[in-house]
Amino acid sequence: MAETPLVLVLNGPNLNLLGTREPEIYGADTLDDVAVMLEDRAKELGLEIDVRQSNHEGHLVDWLHEAASRGAKAVILNAGAYTHTSIAIRDAIKAIAVPVIEVHISNPHARETFRHLSHVAPVAKGSITGFGIHGYALALDAAAQL
């Protein structure tokens, strides 16, 4: 029997605070709510998902490398503030053959100027921003089509 395709869902700094951090921007749903929504959708799509969160840049880099070594179909990445600052995450994405789909709950381009730059976007397969937590589901649908 064939192995179920794996999609890693990686979340960066402060996403553990979803539901309480600036709900007027990020909404009232928690990261656990996101995980449940994605688990349900992954079953429908015939995918396995592995949802993780870290406030530490090196963990995200290690997990990107792990995605490659595990033969993941794709990575859905919400790098949070590291999107705008991390060359290490950019280089890790560029170093792996696994397609990475960038997700942001809010639309960074409609926010402060410092959020307009993404070091992830130029090396990602694509970006989904501004659709709330539903952006994760859109990214999972996209990953299933890869």
PDB file of N, CA and C in Angstrom, residues 8-14 16 50-68 70 75-79 82 86 88-90 92-93 96:
ATOM      1  N   LEU A   8       3.962  19.136   5.950  1.00  0.00           N
ATOM      2  CA  LEU A   8       4.296  19.774   7.229  1.00  0.00           C
ATOM      3  C   LEU A   8       3.689  21.170   7.253  1.00  0.00           C
ATOM      4  N   VAL A   9       3.107  21.540   8.381  1.00  0.00           N
ATOM      5  CA  VAL A   9       2.527  22.865   8.580  1.00  0.00           C
ATOM      6  C   VAL A   9       3.323  23.511   9.706  1.00  0.00           C
ATOM      7  N   LEU A  10       4.181  24.454   9.335  1.00  0.00           N
ATOM      8  CA  LEU A  10       5.117  25.055  10.279  1.00  0.00           C
ATOM      9  C   LEU A  10       4.700  26.480  10.609  1.00  0.00           C
ATOM     10  N   ASN A  11       4.669  26.778  11.887  1.00  0.00           N
ATOM     11  CA  ASN A  11       4.232  28.080  12.382  1.00  0.00           C
ATOM     12  C   ASN A  11       5.319  28.700  13.242  1.00  0.00           C
ATOM     13  N   GLY A  12       5.592  29.960  12.993  1.00  0.00           N
ATOM     14  CA  GLY A  12       6.663  30.664  13.669  1.00  0.00           C
ATOM     15  C   GLY A  12       6.231  31.407  14.914  1.00  0.00           C
ATOM     16  N   PRO A  13       7.014  32.422  15.274  1.00  0.00           N
ATOM     17  CA  PRO A  13       6.870  33.095  16.564  1.00  0.00           C
ATOM     18  C   PRO A  13       5.499  33.728  16.774  1.00  0.00           C
ATOM     19  N   ASN A  14       5.037  33.573  17.996  1.00  0.00           N
ATOM     20  CA  ASN A  14       3.812  34.164  18.516  1.00  0.00           C
ATOM     21  C   ASN A  14       2.533  33.526  17.993  1.00  0.00           C
ATOM     22  N   ASN A  16       1.587  30.648  18.675  1.00  0.00           N
ATOM     23  CA  ASN A  16       1.026  29.930  19.816  1.00  0.00           C
ATOM     24  C   ASN A  16       0.006  30.796  20.561  1.00  0.00           C
ATOM     25  N   ASP A  50       1.376  17.312   9.629  1.00  0.00           N
ATOM     26  CA  ASP A  50       2.139  17.403  10.875  1.00  0.00           C
ATOM     27  C   ASP A  50       2.238  18.894  11.183  1.00  0.00           C
ATOM     28  N   VAL A  51       1.456  19.353  12.174  1.00  0.00           N
ATOM     29  CA  VAL A  51       1.374  20.775  12.513  1.00  0.00           C
ATOM     30  C   VAL A  51       2.309  21.056  13.683  1.00  0.00           C
ATOM     31  N   ARG A  52       3.179  22.047  13.510  1.00  0.00           N
ATOM     32  CA  ARG A  52       4.152  22.401  14.546  1.00  0.00           C
ATOM     33  C   ARG A  52       4.237  23.921  14.692  1.00  0.00           C
ATOM     34  N   GLN A  53       4.705  24.360  15.865  1.00  0.00           N
ATOM     35  CA  GLN A  53       4.920  25.782  16.125  1.00  0.00           C
ATOM     36  C   GLN A  53       6.157  25.937  16.980  1.00  0.00           C
ATOM     37  N   SER A  54       6.947  26.966  16.660  1.00  0.00           N
ATOM     38  CA  SER A  54       8.091  27.320  17.502  1.00  0.00           C
ATOM     39  C   SER A  54       8.330  28.812  17.444  1.00  0.00           C
ATOM     40  N   ASN A  55       8.781  29.344  18.560  1.00  0.00           N
ATOM     41  CA  ASN A  55       9.199  30.737  18.613  1.00  0.00           C
ATOM     42  C   ASN A  55      10.677  30.886  18.273  1.00  0.00           C
ATOM     43  N   HIS A  56      11.324  29.784  17.890  1.00  0.00           N
ATOM     44  CA  HIS A  56      12.766  29.777  17.665  1.00  0.00           C
ATOM     45  C   HIS A  56      13.098  29.509  16.195  1.00  0.00           C
ATOM     46  N   GLU A  57      13.840  30.405  15.615  1.00  0.00           N
ATOM     47  CA  GLU A  57      14.190  30.347  14.191  1.00  0.00           C
ATOM     48  C   GLU A  57      14.860  29.032  13.807  1.00  0.00           C
ATOM     49  N   GLY A  58      15.796  28.568  14.615  1.00  0.00           N
ATOM     50  CA  GLY A  58      16.523  27.343  14.299  1.00  0.00           C
ATOM     51  C   GLY A  58      15.624  26.119  14.211  1.00  0.00           C
ATOM     52  N   HIS A  59      14.565  26.075  15.025  1.00  0.00           N
ATOM     53  CA  HIS A  59      13.622  24.955  14.926  1.00  0.00           C
ATOM     54  C   HIS A  59      12.958  24.942  13.555  1.00  0.00           C
ATOM     55  N   LEU A  60      12.563  26.111  13.068  1.00  0.00           N
ATOM     56  CA  LEU A  60      11.924  26.184  11.756  1.00  0.00           C
ATOM     57  C   LEU A  60      12.884  25.730  10.664  1.00  0.00           C
ATOM     58  N   VAL A  61      14.141  26.143  10.760  1.00  0.00           N
ATOM     59  CA  VAL A  61      15.156  25.717   9.795  1.00  0.00           C
ATOM     60  C   VAL A  61      15.310  24.199   9.847  1.00  0.00           C
ATOM     61  N   ASP A  62      15.442  23.645  11.050  1.00  0.00           N
ATOM     62  CA  ASP A  62      15.582  22.191  11.200  1.00  0.00           C
ATOM     63  C   ASP A  62      14.378  21.461  10.627  1.00  0.00           C
ATOM     64  N   TRP A  63      13.180  21.977  10.866  1.00  0.00           N
ATOM     65  CA  TRP A  63      11.971  21.319  10.368  1.00  0.00           C
ATOM     66  C   TRP A  63      11.874  21.391   8.849  1.00  0.00           C
ATOM     67  N   LEU A  64      12.342  22.471   8.250  1.00  0.00           N
ATOM     68  CA  LEU A  64      12.391  22.532   6.785  1.00  0.00           C
ATOM     69  C   LEU A  64      13.327  21.458   6.248  1.00  0.00           C
ATOM     70  N   HIS A  65      14.490  21.302   6.858  1.00  0.00           N
ATOM     71  CA  HIS A  65      15.416  20.245   6.455  1.00  0.00           C
ATOM     72  C   HIS A  65      14.764  18.870   6.633  1.00  0.00           C
ATOM     73  N   GLU A  66      14.052  18.699   7.742  1.00  0.00           N
ATOM     74  CA  GLU A  66      13.376  17.435   8.022  1.00  0.00           C
ATOM     75  C   GLU A  66      12.322  17.126   6.957  1.00  0.00           C
ATOM     76  N   ALA A  67      11.628  18.144   6.496  1.00  0.00           N
ATOM     77  CA  ALA A  67      10.624  17.941   5.444  1.00  0.00           C
ATOM     78  C   ALA A  67      11.266  17.279   4.234  1.00  0.00           C
ATOM     79  N   ALA A  68      12.455  17.727   3.887  1.00  0.00           N
ATOM     80  CA  ALA A  68      13.161  17.142   2.750  1.00  0.00           C
ATOM     81  C   ALA A  68      13.569  15.703   3.051  1.00  0.00           C
ATOM     82  N   ARG A  70      12.265  13.608   5.052  1.00  0.00           N
ATOM     83  CA  ARG A  70      11.092  12.732   5.182  1.00  0.00           C
ATOM     84  C   ARG A  70      10.328  12.581   3.871  1.00  0.00           C
ATOM     85  N   VAL A  75       5.419  21.887   2.236  1.00  0.00           N
ATOM     86  CA  VAL A  75       5.425  22.557   3.534  1.00  0.00           C
ATOM     87  C   VAL A  75       4.530  23.780   3.422  1.00  0.00           C
ATOM     88  N   ILE A  76       3.661  23.940   4.400  1.00  0.00           N
ATOM     89  CA  ILE A  76       2.900  25.178   4.552  1.00  0.00           C
ATOM     90  C   ILE A  76       3.594  25.930   5.681  1.00  0.00           C
ATOM     91  N   LEU A  77       4.030  27.140   5.392  1.00  0.00           N
ATOM     92  CA  LEU A  77       4.847  27.895   6.342  1.00  0.00           C
ATOM     93  C   LEU A  77       4.247  29.261   6.639  1.00  0.00           C
ATOM     94  N   ASN A  78       3.918  29.471   7.910  1.00  0.00           N
ATOM     95  CA  ASN A  78       3.623  30.813   8.401  1.00  0.00           C
ATOM     96  C   ASN A  78       4.798  31.157   9.303  1.00  0.00           C
ATOM     97  N   ALA A  79       5.765  31.854   8.758  1.00  0.00           N
ATOM     98  CA  ALA A  79       6.987  32.169   9.500  1.00  0.00           C
ATOM     99  C   ALA A  79       6.804  33.340  10.455  1.00  0.00           C
ATOM    100  N   TYR A  82       9.427  36.243  11.383  1.00  0.00           N
ATOM    101  CA  TYR A  82      10.658  35.818  10.693  1.00  0.00           C
ATOM    102  C   TYR A  82      10.557  35.985   9.176  1.00  0.00           C
ATOM    103  N   SER A  86      14.336  36.826   8.376  1.00  0.00           N
ATOM    104  CA  SER A  86      15.187  35.634   8.422  1.00  0.00           C
ATOM    105  C   SER A  86      15.752  35.211   7.074  1.00  0.00           C
ATOM    106  N   ALA A  88      18.124  33.007   7.196  1.00  0.00           N
ATOM    107  CA  ALA A  88      18.330  31.580   7.463  1.00  0.00           C
ATOM    108  C   ALA A  88      17.144  30.745   6.991  1.00  0.00           C
ATOM    109  N   ILE A  89      15.930  31.205   7.244  1.00  0.00           N
ATOM    110  CA  ILE A  89      14.748  30.479   6.781  1.00  0.00           C
ATOM    111  C   ILE A  89      14.673  30.536   5.261  1.00  0.00           C
ATOM    112  N   ARG A  90      14.952  31.672   4.683  1.00  0.00           N
ATOM    113  CA  ARG A  90      14.978  31.796   3.221  1.00  0.00           C
ATOM    114  C   ARG A  90      15.952  30.793   2.623  1.00  0.00           C
ATOM    115  N   ALA A  92      17.128  28.046   3.950  1.00  0.00           N
ATOM    116  CA  ALA A  92      16.675  26.668   4.184  1.00  0.00           C
ATOM    117  C   ALA A  92      15.632  26.260   3.151  1.00  0.00           C
ATOM    118  N   ILE A  93      14.723  27.179   2.826  1.00  0.00           N
ATOM    119  CA  ILE A  93      13.713  26.894   1.797  1.00  0.00           C
ATOM    120  C   ILE A  93      14.394  26.664   0.454  1.00  0.00           C
ATOM    121  N   ILE A  96      16.109  23.143  -0.083  1.00  0.00           N
ATOM    122  CA  ILE A  96      15.348  21.897  -0.180  1.00  0.00           C
ATOM    123  C   ILE A  96      14.517  21.883  -1.463  1.00  0.00           C
TER     124      ILE A  96
END
